[in-house]
Coordinates of N, CA and C in Angstrom, one line a residue:
X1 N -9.8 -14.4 28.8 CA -8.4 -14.1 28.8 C -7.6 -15.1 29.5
X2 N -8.1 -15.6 30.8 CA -7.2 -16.5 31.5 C -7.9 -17.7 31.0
X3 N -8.6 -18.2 30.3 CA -8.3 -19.7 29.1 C -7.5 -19.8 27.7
X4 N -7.4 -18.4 27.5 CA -6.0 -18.5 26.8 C -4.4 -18.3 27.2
X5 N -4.5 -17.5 28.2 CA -3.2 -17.8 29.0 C -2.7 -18.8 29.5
X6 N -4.0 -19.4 30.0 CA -3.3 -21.0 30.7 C -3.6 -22.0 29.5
X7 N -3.4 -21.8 28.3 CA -3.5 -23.0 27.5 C -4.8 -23.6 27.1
X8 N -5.6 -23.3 27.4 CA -7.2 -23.9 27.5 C -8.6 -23.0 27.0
X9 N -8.3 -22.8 25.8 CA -9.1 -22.3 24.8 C -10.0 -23.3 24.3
X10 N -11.5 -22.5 24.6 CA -12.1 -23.5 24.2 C -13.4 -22.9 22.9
X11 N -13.1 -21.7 22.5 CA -13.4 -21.4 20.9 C -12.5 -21.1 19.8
X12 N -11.4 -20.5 20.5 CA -10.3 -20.1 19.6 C -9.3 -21.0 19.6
X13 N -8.1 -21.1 18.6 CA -7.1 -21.6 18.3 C -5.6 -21.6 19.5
X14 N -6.4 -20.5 20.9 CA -5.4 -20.4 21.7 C -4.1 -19.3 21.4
X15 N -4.5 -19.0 20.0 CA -3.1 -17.5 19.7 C -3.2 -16.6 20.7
X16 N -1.9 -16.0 21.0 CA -1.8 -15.1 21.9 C -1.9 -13.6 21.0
X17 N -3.3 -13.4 21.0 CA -3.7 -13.1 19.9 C -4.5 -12.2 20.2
X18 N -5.3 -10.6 19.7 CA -6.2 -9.8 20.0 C -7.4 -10.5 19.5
X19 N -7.2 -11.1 17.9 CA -8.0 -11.7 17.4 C -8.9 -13.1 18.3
X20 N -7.6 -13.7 18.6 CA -8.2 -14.7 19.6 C -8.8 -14.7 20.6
X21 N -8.3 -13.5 21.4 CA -8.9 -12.8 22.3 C -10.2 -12.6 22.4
X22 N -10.8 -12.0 20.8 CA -12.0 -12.0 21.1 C -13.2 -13.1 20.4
X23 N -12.4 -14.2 20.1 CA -13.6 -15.1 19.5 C -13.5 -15.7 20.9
X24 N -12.4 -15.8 21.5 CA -12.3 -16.8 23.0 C -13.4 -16.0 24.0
X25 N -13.8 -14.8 24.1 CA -14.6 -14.4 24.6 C -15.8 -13.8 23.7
X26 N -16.3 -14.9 22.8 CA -17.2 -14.1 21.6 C -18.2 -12.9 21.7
X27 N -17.0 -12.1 21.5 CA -17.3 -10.5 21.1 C -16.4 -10.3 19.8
X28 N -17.0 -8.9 18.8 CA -16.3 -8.4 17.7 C -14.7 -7.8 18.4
X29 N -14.0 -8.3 17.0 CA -12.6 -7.8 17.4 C -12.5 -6.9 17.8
X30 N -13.3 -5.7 17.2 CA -13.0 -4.2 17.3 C -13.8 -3.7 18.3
X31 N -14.4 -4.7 19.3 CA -14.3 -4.3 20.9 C -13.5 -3.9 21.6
X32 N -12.4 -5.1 20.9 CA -10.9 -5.1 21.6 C -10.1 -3.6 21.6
X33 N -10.1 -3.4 19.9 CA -9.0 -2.8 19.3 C -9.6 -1.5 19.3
X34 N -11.0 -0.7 19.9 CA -11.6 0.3 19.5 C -12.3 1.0 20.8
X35 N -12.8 0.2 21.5 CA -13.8 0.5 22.4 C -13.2 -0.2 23.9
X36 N -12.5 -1.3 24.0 CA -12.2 -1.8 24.8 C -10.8 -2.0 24.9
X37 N -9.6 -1.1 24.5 CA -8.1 -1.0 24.7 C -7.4 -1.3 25.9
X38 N -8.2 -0.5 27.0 CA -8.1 -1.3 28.4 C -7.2 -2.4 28.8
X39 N -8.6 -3.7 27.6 CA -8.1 -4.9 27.8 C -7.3 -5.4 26.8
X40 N -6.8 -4.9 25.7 CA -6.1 -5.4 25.3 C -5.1 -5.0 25.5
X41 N -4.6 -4.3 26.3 CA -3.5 -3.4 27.0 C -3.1 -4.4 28.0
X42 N -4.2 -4.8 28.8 CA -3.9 -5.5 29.8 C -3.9 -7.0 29.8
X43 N -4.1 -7.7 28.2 CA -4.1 -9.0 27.7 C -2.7 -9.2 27.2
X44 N -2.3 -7.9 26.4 CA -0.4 -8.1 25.9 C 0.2 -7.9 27.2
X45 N -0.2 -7.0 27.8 CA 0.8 -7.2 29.3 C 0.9 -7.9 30.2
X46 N 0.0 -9.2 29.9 CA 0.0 -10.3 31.0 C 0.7 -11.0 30.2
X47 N 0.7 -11.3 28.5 CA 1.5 -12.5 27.5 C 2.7 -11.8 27.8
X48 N 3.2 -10.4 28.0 CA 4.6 -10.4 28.3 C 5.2 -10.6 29.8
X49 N 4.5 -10.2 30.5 CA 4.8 -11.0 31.8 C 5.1 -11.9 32.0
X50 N 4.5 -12.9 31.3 CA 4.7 -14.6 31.4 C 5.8 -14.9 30.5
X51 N 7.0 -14.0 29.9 CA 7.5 -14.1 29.3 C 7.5 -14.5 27.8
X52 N 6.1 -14.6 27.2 CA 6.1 -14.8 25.6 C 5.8 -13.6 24.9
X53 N 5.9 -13.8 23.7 CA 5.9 -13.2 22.8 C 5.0 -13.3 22.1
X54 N 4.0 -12.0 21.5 CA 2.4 -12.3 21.0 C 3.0 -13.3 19.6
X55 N 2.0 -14.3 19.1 CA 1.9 -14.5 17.9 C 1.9 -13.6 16.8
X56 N 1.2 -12.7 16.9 CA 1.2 -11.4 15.6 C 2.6 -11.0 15.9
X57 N 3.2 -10.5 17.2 CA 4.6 -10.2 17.0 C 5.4 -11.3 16.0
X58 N 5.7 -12.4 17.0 CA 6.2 -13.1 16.2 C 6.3 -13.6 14.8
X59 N 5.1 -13.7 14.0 CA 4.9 -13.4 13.2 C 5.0 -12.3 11.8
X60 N 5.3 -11.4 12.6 CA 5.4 -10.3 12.0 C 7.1 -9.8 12.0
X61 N 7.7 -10.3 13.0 CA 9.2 -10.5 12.8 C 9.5 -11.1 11.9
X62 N 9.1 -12.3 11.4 CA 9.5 -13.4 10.6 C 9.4 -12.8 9.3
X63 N 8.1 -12.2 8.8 CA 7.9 -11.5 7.9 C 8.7 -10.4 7.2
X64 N 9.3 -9.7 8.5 CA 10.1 -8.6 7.9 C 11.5 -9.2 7.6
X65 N 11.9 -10.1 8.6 CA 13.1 -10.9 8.1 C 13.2 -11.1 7.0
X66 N 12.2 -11.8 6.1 CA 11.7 -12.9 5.2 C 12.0 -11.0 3.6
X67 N 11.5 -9.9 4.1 CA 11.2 -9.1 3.0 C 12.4 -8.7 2.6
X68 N 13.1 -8.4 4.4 CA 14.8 -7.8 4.3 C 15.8 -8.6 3.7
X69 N 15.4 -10.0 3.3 CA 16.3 -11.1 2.8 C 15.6 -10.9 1.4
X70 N 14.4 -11.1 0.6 CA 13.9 -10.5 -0.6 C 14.8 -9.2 -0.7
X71 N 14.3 -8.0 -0.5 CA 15.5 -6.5 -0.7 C 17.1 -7.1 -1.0
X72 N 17.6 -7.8 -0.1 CA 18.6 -7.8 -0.4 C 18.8 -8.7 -1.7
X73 N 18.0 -9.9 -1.7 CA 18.3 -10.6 -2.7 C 18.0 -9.4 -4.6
X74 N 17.1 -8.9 -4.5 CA 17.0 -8.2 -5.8 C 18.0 -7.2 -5.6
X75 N 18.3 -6.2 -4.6 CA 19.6 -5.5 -4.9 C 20.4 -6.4 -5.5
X76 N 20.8 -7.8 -5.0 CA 22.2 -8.1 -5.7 C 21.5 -8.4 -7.1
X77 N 20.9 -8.9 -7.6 CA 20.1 -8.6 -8.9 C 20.0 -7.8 -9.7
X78 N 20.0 -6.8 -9.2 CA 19.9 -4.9 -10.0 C 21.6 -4.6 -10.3
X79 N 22.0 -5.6 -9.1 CA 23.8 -5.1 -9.4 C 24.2 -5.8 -10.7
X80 N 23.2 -7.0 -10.9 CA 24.1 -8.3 -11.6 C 23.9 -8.0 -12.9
X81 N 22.2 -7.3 -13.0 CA 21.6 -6.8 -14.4 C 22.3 -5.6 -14.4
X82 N 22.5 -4.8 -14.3 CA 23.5 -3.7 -14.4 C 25.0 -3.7 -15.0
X83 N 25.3 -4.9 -14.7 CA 26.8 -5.7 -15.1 C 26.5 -6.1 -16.3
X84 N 25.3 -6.4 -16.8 CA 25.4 -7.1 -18.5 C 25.0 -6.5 -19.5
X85 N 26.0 -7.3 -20.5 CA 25.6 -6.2 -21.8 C 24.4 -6.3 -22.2
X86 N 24.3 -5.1 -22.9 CA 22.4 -5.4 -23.8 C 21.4 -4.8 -22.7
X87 N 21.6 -4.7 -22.0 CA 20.3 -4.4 -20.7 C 20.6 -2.7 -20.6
X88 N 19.3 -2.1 -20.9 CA 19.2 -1.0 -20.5 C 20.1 -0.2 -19.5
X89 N 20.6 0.7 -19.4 CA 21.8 0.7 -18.3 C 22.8 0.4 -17.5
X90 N 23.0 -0.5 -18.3 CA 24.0 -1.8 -18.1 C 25.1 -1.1 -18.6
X91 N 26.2 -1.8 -17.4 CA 27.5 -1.2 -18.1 C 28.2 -1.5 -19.6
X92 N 27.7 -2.3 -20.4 CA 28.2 -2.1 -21.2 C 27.5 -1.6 -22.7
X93 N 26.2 -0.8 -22.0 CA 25.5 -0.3 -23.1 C 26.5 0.6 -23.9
X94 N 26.1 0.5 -25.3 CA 26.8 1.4 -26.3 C 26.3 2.5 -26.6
X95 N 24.9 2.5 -26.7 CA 24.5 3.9 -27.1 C 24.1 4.6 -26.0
X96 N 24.5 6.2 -25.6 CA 24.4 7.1 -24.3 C 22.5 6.4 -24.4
X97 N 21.9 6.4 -25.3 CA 20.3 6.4 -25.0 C 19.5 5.4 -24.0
X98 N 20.9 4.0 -24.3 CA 20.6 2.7 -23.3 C 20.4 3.1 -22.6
X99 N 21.5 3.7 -21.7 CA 21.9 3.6 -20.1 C 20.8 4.5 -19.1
X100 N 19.4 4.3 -19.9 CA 17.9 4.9 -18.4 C 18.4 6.0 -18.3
X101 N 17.6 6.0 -17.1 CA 18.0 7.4 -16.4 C 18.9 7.9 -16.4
X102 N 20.2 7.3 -16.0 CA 21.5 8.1 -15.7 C 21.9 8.8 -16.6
X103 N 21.7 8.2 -18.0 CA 22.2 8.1 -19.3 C 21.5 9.7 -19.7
X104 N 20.5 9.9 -19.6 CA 19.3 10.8 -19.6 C 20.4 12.4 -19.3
X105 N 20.4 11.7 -17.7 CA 21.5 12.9 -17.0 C 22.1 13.2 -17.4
X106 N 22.8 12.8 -18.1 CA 24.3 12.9 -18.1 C 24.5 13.8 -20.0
X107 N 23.7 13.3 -20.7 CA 23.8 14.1 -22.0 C 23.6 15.7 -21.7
X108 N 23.9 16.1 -22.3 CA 23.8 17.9 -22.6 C 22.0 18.0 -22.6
X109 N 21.9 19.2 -21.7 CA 20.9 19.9 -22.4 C 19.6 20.3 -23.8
X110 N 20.6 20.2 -24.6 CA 20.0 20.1 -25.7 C 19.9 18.9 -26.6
X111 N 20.4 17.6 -25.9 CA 19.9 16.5 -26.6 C 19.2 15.9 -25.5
X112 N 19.1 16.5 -24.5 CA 17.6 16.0 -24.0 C 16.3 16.6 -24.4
X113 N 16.5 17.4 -24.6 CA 15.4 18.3 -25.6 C 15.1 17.4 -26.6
X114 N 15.9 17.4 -27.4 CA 15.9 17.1 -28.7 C 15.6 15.6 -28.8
X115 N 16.3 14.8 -27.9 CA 15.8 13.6 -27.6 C 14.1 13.6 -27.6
X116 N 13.5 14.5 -26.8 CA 12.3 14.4 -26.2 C 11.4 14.8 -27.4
X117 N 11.8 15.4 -28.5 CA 11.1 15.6 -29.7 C 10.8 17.3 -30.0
X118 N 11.7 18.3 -29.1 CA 11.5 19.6 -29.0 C 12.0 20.2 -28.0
X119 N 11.6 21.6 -28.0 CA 12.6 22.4 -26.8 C 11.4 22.8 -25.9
X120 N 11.6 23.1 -25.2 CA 10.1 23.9 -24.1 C 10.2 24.9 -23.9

């Protein structure tokens, strides 16, 4: 643990890392993460003491950044396909049948039935 806190790993890659943790002391991960919590309890609480932030954290920030900027980019996509004509649910479908689901909704009763090929 303290050759990867001070920089000086000499099997692992040096991540501040559970993973690293345990090739830097070659034992199975799931010493760490299963049997041995203790220390990995007490290996993230020395990387936050010294003021950093684990690799997997950081990492895994970046990620969800990265998914929340994806989401947003296809919502405005869903809004843009929605705006054009011809596209299933699109505002300017012509026939109630285009417009998906909503379209679905919004008919009567009995032409959803009937739509569907019968009554139930």
């Amino acid at each position: 643990m303290d050759r990867i806190l001070d920089g000086t790993p000499e099997r692992s890659n040096g991540a501040l890392t559970i993973v690293a943790l345990a090739i830097e002391a070659d034992v199975p991960r799931n010493a760490l993460t299963q049997r041995h919590t203790d220390l990995k309890n007490k290996f993230y609480d020395r990387v936050r003491a010294r003021g950093g932030i684990p690799d997997v954290e950081i990492r895994l920030r970046r990620r969800i950044s990265d998914l929340k900027t994806t989401i947003a980019n296809k919502n405005k996509e869903i809004v843009r396909l929605r705006r054009c004509p011809g596209i299933p649910g699109g505002e300017h479908a012509t026939d109630p049948g285009e417009r998906g689901v909503a379209g679905r909704a919004q008919r009567a009763p009995e032409q959803r039935h009937s739509a569907a090929g019968g009554t139930r």
